[in-house]
Short mmCIF file of C-alpha atoms in Angstrom, two decimals:
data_model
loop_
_atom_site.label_atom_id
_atom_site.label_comp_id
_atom_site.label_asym_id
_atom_site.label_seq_id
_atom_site.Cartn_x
_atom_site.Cartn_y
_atom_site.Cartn_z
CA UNK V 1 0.00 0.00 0.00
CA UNK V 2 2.77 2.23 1.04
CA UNK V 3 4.37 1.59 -2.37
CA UNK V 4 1.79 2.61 -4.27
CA UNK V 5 0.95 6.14 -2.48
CA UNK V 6 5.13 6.55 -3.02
CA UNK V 7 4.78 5.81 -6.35
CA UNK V 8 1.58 8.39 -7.08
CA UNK V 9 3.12 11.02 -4.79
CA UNK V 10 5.94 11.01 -7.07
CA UNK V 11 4.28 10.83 -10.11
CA UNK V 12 1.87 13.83 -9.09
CA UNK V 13 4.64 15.67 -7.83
CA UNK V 14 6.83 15.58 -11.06
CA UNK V 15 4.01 16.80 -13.11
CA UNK V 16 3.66 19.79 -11.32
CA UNK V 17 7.78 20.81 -11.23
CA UNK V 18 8.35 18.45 -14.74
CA UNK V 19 11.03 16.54 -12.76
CA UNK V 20 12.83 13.69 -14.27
CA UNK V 21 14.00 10.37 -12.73
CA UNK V 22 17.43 11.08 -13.25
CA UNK V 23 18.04 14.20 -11.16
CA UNK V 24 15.58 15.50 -8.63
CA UNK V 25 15.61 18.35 -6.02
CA UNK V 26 16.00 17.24 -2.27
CA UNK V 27 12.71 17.72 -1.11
CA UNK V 28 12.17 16.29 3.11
CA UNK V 29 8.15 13.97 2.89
CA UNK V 30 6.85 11.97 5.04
CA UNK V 31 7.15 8.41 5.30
CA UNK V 32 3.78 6.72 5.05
CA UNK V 33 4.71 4.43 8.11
CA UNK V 34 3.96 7.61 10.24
CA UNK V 35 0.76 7.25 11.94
CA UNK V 36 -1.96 9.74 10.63
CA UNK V 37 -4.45 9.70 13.88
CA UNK V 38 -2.60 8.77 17.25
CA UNK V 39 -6.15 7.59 18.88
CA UNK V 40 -7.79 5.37 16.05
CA UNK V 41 -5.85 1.62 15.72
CA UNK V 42 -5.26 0.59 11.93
CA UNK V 43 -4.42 -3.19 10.73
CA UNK V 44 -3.10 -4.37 7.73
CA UNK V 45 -5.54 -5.48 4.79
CA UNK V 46 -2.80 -6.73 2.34
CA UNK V 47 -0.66 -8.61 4.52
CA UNK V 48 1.68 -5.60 6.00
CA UNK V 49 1.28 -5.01 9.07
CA UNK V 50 0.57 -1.09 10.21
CA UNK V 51 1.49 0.37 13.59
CA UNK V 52 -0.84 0.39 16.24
CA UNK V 53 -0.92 2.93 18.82
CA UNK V 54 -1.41 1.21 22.15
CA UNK V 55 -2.04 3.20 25.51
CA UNK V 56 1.01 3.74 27.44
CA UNK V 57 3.12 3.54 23.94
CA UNK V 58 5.67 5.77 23.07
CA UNK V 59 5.00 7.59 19.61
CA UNK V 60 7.37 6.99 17.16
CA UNK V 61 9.18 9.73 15.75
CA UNK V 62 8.76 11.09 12.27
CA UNK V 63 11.13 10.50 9.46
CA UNK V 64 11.73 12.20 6.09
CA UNK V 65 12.83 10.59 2.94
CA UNK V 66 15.06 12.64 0.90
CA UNK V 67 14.52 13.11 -2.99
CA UNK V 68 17.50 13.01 -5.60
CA UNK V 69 18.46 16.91 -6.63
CA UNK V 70 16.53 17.38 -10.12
CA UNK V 71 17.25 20.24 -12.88
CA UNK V 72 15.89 23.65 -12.78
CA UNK V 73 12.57 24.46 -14.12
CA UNK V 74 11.63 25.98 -16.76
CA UNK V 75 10.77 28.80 -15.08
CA UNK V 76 14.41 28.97 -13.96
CA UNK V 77 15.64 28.50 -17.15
CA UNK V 78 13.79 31.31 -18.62
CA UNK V 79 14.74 33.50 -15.80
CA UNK V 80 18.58 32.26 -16.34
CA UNK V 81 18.08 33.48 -19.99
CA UNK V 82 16.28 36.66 -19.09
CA UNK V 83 19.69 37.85 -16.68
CA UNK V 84 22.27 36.83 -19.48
CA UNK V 85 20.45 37.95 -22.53
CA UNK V 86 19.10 41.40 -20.83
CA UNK V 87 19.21 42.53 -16.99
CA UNK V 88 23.41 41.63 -17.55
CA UNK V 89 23.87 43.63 -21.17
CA UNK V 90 21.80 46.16 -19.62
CA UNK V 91 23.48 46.70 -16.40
CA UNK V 92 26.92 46.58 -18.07
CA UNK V 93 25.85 49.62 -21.01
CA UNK V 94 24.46 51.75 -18.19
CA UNK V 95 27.80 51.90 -16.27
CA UNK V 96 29.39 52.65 -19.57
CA UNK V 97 26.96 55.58 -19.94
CA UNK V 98 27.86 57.09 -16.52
CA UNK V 99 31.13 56.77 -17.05
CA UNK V 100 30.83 59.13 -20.58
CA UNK V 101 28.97 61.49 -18.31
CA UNK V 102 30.98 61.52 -16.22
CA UNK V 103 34.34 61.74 -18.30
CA UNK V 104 32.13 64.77 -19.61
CA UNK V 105 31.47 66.83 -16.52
CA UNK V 106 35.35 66.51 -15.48
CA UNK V 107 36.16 68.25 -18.70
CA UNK V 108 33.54 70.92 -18.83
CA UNK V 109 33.13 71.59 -15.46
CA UNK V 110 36.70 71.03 -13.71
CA UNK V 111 37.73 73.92 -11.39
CA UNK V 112 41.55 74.98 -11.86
CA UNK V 113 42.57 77.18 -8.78
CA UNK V 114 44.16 80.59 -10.39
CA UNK V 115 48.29 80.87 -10.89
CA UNK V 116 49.18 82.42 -7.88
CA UNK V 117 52.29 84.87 -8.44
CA UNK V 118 54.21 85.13 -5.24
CA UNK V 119 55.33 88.88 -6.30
CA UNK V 120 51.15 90.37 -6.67
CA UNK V 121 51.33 88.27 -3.09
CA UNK V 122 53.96 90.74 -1.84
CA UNK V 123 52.79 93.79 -3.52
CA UNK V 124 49.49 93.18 -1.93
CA UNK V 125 51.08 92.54 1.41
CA UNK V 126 52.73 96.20 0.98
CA UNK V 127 49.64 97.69 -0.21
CA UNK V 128 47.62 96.12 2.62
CA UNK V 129 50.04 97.57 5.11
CA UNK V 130 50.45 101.17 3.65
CA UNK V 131 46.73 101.05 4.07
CA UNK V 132 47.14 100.43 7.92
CA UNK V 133 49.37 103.55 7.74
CA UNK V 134 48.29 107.31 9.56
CA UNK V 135 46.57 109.24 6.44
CA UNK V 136 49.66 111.45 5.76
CA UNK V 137 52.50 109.54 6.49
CA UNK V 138 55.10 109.20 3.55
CA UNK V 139 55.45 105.91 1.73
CA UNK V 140 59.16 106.00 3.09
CA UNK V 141 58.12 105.49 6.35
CA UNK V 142 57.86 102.00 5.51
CA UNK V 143 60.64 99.46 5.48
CA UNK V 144 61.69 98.85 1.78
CA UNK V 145 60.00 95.41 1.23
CA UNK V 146 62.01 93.21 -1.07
CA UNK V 147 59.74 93.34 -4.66
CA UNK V 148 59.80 89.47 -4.84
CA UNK V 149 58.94 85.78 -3.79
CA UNK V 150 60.35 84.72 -0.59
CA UNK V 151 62.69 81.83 -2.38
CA UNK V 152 64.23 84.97 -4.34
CA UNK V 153 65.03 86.95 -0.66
CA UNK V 154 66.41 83.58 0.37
CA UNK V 155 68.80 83.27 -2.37
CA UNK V 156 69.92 86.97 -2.36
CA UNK V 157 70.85 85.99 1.36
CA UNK V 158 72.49 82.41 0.53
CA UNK V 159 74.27 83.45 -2.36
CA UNK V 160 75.11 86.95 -2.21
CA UNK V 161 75.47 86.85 1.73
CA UNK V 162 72.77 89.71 2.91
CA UNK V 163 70.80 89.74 6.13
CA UNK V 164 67.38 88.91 5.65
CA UNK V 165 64.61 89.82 7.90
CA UNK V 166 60.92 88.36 7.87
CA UNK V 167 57.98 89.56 8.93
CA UNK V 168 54.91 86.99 8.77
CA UNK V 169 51.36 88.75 10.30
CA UNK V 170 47.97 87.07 10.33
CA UNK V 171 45.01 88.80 9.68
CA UNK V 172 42.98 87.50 12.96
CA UNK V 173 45.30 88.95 15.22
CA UNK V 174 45.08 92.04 17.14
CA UNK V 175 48.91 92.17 18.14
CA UNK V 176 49.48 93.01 14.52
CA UNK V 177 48.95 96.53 14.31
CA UNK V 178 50.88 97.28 17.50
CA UNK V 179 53.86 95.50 16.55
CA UNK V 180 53.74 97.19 13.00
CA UNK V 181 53.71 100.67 14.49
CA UNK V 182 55.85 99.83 17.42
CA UNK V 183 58.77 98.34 15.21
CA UNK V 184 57.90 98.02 11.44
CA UNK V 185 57.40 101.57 11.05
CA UNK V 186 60.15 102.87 13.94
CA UNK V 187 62.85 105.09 12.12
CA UNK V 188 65.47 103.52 14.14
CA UNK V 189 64.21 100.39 12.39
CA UNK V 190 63.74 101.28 9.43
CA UNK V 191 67.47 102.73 9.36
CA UNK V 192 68.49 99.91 9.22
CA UNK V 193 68.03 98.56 5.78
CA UNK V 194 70.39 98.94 3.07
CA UNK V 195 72.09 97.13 0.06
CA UNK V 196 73.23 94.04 2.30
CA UNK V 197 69.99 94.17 4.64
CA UNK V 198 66.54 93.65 2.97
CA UNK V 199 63.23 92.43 4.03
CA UNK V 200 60.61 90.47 2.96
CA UNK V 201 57.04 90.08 3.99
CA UNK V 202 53.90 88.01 3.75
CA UNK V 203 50.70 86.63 5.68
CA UNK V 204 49.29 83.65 6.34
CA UNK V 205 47.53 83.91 2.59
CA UNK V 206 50.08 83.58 1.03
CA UNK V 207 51.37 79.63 0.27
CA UNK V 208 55.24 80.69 1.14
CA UNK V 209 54.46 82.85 4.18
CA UNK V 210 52.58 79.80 5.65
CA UNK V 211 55.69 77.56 4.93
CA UNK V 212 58.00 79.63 5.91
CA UNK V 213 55.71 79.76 9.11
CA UNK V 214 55.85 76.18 9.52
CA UNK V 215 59.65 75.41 8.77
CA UNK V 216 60.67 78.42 11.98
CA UNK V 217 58.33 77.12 14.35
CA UNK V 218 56.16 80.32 14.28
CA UNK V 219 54.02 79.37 17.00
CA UNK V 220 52.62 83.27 17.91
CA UNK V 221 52.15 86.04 15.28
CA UNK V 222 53.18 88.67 14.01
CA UNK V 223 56.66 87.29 13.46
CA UNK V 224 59.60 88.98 12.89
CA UNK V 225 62.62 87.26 12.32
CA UNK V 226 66.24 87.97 11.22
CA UNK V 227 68.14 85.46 8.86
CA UNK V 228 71.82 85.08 7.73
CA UNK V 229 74.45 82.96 6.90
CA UNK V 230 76.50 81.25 9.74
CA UNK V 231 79.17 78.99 10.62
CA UNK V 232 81.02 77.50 13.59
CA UNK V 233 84.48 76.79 14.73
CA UNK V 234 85.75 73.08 15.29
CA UNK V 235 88.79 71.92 16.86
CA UNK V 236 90.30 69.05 14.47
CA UNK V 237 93.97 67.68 15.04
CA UNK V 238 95.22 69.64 12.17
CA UNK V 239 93.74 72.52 14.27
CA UNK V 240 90.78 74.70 14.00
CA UNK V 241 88.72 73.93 11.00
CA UNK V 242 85.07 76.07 10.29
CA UNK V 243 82.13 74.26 9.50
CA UNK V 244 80.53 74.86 6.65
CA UNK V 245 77.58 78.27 6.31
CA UNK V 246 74.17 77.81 7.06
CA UNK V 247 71.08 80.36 6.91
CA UNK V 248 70.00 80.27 10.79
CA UNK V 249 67.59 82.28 12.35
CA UNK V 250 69.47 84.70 14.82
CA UNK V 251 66.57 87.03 16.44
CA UNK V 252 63.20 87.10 16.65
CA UNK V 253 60.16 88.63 17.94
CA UNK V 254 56.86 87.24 17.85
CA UNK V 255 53.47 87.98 19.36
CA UNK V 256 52.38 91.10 21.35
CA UNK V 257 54.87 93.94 23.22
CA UNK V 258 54.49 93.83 26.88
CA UNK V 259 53.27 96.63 28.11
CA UNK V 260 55.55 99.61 29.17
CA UNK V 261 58.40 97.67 27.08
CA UNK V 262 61.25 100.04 25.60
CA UNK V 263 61.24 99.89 21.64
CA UNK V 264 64.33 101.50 21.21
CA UNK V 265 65.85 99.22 23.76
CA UNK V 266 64.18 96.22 22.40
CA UNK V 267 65.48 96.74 18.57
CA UNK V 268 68.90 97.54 20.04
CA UNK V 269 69.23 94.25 21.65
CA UNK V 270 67.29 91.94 19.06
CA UNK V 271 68.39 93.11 16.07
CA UNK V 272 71.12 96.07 16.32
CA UNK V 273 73.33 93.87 18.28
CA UNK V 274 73.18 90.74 16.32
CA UNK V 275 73.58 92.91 13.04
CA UNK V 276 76.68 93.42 14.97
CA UNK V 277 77.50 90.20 15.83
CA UNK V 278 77.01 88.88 12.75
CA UNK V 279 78.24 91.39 10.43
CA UNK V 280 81.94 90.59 10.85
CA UNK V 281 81.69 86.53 9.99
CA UNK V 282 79.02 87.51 6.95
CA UNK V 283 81.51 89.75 5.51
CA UNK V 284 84.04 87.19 5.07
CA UNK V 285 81.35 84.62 4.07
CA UNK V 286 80.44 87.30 1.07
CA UNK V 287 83.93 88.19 -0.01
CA UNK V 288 84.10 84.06 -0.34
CA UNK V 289 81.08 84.01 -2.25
CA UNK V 290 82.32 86.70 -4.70
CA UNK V 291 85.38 84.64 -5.44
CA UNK V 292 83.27 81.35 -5.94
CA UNK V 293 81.42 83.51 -8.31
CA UNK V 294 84.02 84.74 -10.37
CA UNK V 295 85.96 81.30 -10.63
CA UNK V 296 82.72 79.91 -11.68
CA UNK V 297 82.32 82.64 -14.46
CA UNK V 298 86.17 82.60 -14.94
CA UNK V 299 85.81 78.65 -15.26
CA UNK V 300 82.96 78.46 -17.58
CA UNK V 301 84.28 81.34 -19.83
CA UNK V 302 87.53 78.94 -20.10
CA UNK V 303 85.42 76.34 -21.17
CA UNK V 304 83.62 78.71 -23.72
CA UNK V 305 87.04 79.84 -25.31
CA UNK V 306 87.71 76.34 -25.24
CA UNK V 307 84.78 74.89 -26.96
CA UNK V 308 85.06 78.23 -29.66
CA UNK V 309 88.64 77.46 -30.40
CA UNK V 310 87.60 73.96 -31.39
CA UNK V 311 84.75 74.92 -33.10
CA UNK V 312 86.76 76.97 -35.09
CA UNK V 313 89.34 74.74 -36.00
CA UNK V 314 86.81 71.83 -36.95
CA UNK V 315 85.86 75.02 -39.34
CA UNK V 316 88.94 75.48 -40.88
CA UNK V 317 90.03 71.78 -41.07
CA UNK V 318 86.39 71.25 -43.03
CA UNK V 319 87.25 74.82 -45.18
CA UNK V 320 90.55 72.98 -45.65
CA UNK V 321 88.82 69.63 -47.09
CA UNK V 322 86.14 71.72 -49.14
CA UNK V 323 89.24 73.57 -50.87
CA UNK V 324 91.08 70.41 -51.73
CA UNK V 325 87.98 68.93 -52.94
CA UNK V 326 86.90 72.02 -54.71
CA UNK V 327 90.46 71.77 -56.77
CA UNK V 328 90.25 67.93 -57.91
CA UNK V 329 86.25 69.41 -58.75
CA UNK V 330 87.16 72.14 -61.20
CA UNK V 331 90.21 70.27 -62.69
CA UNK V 332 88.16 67.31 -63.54
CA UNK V 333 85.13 69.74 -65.16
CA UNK V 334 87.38 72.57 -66.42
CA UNK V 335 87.63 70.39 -69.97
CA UNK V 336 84.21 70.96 -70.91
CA UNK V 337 84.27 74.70 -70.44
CA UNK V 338 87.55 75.03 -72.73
CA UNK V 339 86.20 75.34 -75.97
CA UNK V 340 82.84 77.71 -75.47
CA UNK V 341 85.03 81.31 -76.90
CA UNK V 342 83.77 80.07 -80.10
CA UNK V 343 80.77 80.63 -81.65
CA UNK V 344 78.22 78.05 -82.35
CA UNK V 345 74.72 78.06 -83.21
CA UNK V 346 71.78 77.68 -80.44
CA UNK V 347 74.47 79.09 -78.17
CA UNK V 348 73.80 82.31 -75.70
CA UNK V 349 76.20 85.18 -76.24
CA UNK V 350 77.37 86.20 -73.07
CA UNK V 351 79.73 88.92 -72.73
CA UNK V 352 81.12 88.42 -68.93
CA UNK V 353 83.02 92.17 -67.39
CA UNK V 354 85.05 90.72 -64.17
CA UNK V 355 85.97 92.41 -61.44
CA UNK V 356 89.42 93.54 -62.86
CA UNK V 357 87.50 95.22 -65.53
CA UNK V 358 88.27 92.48 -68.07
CA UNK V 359 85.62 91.42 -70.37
CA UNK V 360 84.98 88.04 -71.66
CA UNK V 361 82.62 87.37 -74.47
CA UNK V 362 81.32 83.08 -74.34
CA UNK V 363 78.88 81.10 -76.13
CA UNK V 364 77.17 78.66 -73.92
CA UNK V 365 74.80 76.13 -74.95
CA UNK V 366 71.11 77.05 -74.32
CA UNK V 367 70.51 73.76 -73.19
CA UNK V 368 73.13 74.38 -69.97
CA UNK V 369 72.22 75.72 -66.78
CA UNK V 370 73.31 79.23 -65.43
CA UNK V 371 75.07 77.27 -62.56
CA UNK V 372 77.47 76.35 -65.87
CA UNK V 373 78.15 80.09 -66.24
CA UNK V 374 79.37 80.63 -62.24
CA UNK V 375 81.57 77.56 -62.98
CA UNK V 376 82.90 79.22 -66.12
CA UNK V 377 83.76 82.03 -64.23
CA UNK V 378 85.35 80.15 -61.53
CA UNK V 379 87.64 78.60 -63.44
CA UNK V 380 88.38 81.45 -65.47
CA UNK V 381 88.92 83.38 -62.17
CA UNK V 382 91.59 80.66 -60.77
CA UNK V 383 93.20 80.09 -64.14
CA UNK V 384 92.17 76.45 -64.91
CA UNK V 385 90.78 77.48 -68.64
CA UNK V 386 94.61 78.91 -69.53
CA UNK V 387 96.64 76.27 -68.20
CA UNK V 388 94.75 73.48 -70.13
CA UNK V 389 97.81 71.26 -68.43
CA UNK V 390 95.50 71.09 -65.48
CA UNK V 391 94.34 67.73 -66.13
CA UNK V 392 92.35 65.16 -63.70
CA UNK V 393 92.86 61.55 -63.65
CA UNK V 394 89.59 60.95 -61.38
CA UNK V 395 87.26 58.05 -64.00
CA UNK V 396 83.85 58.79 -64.28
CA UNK V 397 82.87 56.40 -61.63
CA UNK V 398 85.58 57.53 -59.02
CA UNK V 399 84.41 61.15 -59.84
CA UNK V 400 80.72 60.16 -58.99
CA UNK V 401 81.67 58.56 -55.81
CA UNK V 402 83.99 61.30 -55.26
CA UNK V 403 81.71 64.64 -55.59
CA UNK V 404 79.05 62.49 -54.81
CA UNK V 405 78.08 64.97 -51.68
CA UNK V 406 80.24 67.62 -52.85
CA UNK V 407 78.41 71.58 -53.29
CA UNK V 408 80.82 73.97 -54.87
CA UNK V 409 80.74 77.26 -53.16
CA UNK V 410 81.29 80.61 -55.25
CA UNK V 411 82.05 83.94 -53.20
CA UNK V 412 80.96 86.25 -56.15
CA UNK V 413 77.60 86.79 -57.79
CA UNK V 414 76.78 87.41 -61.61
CA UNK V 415 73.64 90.42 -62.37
CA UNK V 416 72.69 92.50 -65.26
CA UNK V 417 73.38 96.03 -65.43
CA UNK V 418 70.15 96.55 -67.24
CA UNK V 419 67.40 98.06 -64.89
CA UNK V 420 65.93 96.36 -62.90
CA UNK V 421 69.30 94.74 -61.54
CA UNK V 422 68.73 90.91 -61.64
CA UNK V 423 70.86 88.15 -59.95
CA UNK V 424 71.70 85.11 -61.43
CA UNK V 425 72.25 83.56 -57.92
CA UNK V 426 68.90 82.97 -57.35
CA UNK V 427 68.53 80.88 -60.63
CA UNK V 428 71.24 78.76 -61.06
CA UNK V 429 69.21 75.58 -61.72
CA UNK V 430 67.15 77.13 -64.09
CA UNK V 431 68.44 76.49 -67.99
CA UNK V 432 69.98 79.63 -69.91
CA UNK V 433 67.33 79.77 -72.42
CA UNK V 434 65.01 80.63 -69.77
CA UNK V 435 66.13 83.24 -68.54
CA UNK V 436 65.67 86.25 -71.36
CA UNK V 437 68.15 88.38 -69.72
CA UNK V 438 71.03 86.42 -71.53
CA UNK V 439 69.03 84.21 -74.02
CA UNK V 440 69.88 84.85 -76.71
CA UNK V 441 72.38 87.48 -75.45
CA UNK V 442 73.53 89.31 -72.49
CA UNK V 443 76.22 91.22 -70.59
CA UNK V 444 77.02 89.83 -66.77
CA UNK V 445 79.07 91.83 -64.37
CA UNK V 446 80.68 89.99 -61.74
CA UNK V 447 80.94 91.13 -58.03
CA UNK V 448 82.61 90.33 -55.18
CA UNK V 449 80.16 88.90 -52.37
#
């Protein structure tokens, strides 16, 4: 009996979900030996026995019978097809699109923060302080502010051995002003500048200000410091040997004044005195620098005389070459130009005045280029058309390889006196009998160039 409901069960079941024999899904049923009412005894009617519940009896515990795994359904199937064919293409062509968008806002709408130039920081900075000034007071009241970035002051104090003093304010603070008219704007301060003392300014808005800030330590404001150059003495066993300079910060005075506090006093002893101190050392420190500086310049202008003087004897060994070649160049050509003083038809009559006044009267054929009249000239000019001894024993094929690179060079230039004055030099690959200033005839003057 219990076979038989198995057998349905399964049979019903796999028409619903289509499942075949061969693979099914786990699925937990019950077994039909379980007892369906606990209070009403059963018996068997085909031989097998069925449980009995008897009074006092423990019941027996239920038990599941585990189906094979099956395949998907179709409805899984379709759904499977649906992600791959659609929900995945479209998922994958949206991201593209944002990203295009996206790609597209950066460029159109990306925010570059202005150039900031360190020297319209400083010139502010002055401006903003003659602005704090008493209506009245002369612009030389103030210190004269180095007119530059802050790296510039640095070098003019590292490499041309000035003092340097800072003065770093921030805009929030109230002990600004007071320092600026207590000090900044004292006469014995500002006496003190000159061609080896300068000062440089900023606030906190401005990038080098704030670093500068940050690399002293500034931990109250306004600041204002005084920089040099500096070195130390070591004892070595060869004997005393000086360390090498350094900018260091020397004096400094930051935040408020105390009250009832002696300016005069208080620049004499910060700044007066260490000028003092310091003055001595950074003299010899600058005459140093000086002489690094002019063995540099002496040692690169060595090295440019140098580099000239082999320049220009690369020149004159390659002027050296050309004239050799030029030689073996017009004695191998100077045959062909030896018999054009007589006259022939289709020739040009050219009538040639050189620069000695001599004039020269040639018949060249109107298939040859003008470049053949410079090289007449040439060789009339260096004598290779009287001495016809000047022979070449270059072949044809030797003289190919030979003047293969070869350009021949002529320091003179041929025009026509006839208004308007036209140079030949210009048209030197053109052929004679197209040019109707000496086709059929002509008169050429030669000049020196």
């Amino acid at each position: 009996m219990s076979t038989g409901r198995d057998t349905v069960s399964r049979s019903w079941l796999g028409r619903i979900l289509q499942l075949s024999p061969q693979q099914q899904d786990y699925e937990a049923l019950p077994n039909d030996t379980t007892t369906t009412s606990s209070s009403t005894p059963t018996t068997a009617t085909s031989g097998n026995p069925r449980p009995t519940t008897m009074p006092g009896s423990f019941p027996e515990s239920d038990t599941t019978t585990l189906l094979t795994p099956g395949p998907p359904s179709r409805i899984n199937k379709f759904t499977l097809w649906i992600n791959l064919l659609i929900i995945q293409p479209l998922i994958f062509a949206v991201r593209i699109i944002f990203r295009i968008i996206s790609k597209i806002y950066n460029l159109l709408f990306t925010y570059t923060s202005p150039t900031i130039d360190p020297i319209a920081k400083v010139n502010k900075f002055v401006r903003d302080l003659e602005d704090d000034m008493t209506p009245g007071e002369p612009p030389e009241t103030l210190p004269p502010f180095f007119q530059g970035s802050y790296t510039q002051a640095l070098y003019m104090a590292t490499q041309r051995g000035k003092f340097l003093f800072v003065y770093l304010t921030n805009g929030n603070n109230e002990s600004s002003s007071q320092v600026f008219r207590s000090i900044i704007i004292n006469p014995k301060f500002v006496r003190l500048f000159s061609d080896e003392v300068i000062i440089w300014g900023g606030d906190l808005t401005n990038p080098e200000a704030y670093q500068l800030a940050n690399s002293l330590n500034v931990t109250r404001f306004p600041f204002l410091g005084l920089l040099c150059l500096t070195r130390s003495t070591t004892m070595s066993p060869s004997g005393p040997v000086k360390t090498p300079v350094k900018i260091s910060l020397v004096a400094r005075v930051q935040g408020g004044i105390r009250t009832g506090c002696n300016i005069d006093e208080l620049i004499q002893s910060k700044f007066i005195n260490k000028l003092d101190k310091y003055s001595g050392e950074l003299q010899q420190i600058r005459m140093e620098l000086q002489e690094k500086f002019l063995n540099q310049v002496l040692i690169k202008q060595q090295e440019l005389n140098y580099q000239m003087s082999l320049e220009k004897d690369r020149l004159k060994k390659l002027e050296k070459e050309h004239e050799k070649l030029t030689k073996l160049y017009l004695a191998y050509h100077a045959p062909k130009y030896h018999e054009l003083g007589v006259a022939r038809e289709d020739c040009a009559k050219i009538a040639i005045k050189l620069v000695d006044g001599a004039r020269n009267v040639v018949y060249f054929p109107r298939d040859m280029n003008v470049d053949d009249i410079f090289m007449y000239v040439e060789l009339l000019t260096r004598g290779y058309l009287q001495d016809r001894e000047i022979t070449s024993t270059l072949s044809q094929q030797e003289a190919a390889t030979k003047f293969k690179d070869f350009t021949m060079h002529y320091k003179f230039k041929l025009s026509s006196p006839l208004p308007p004055r036209t140079s030949l030099n210009d048209m030197r690959d053109c052929k004679i009998q197209d040019v109707n200033i000496i086709y059929p005839s002509g008169l050429l003057i030669v000049e020196e160039m």
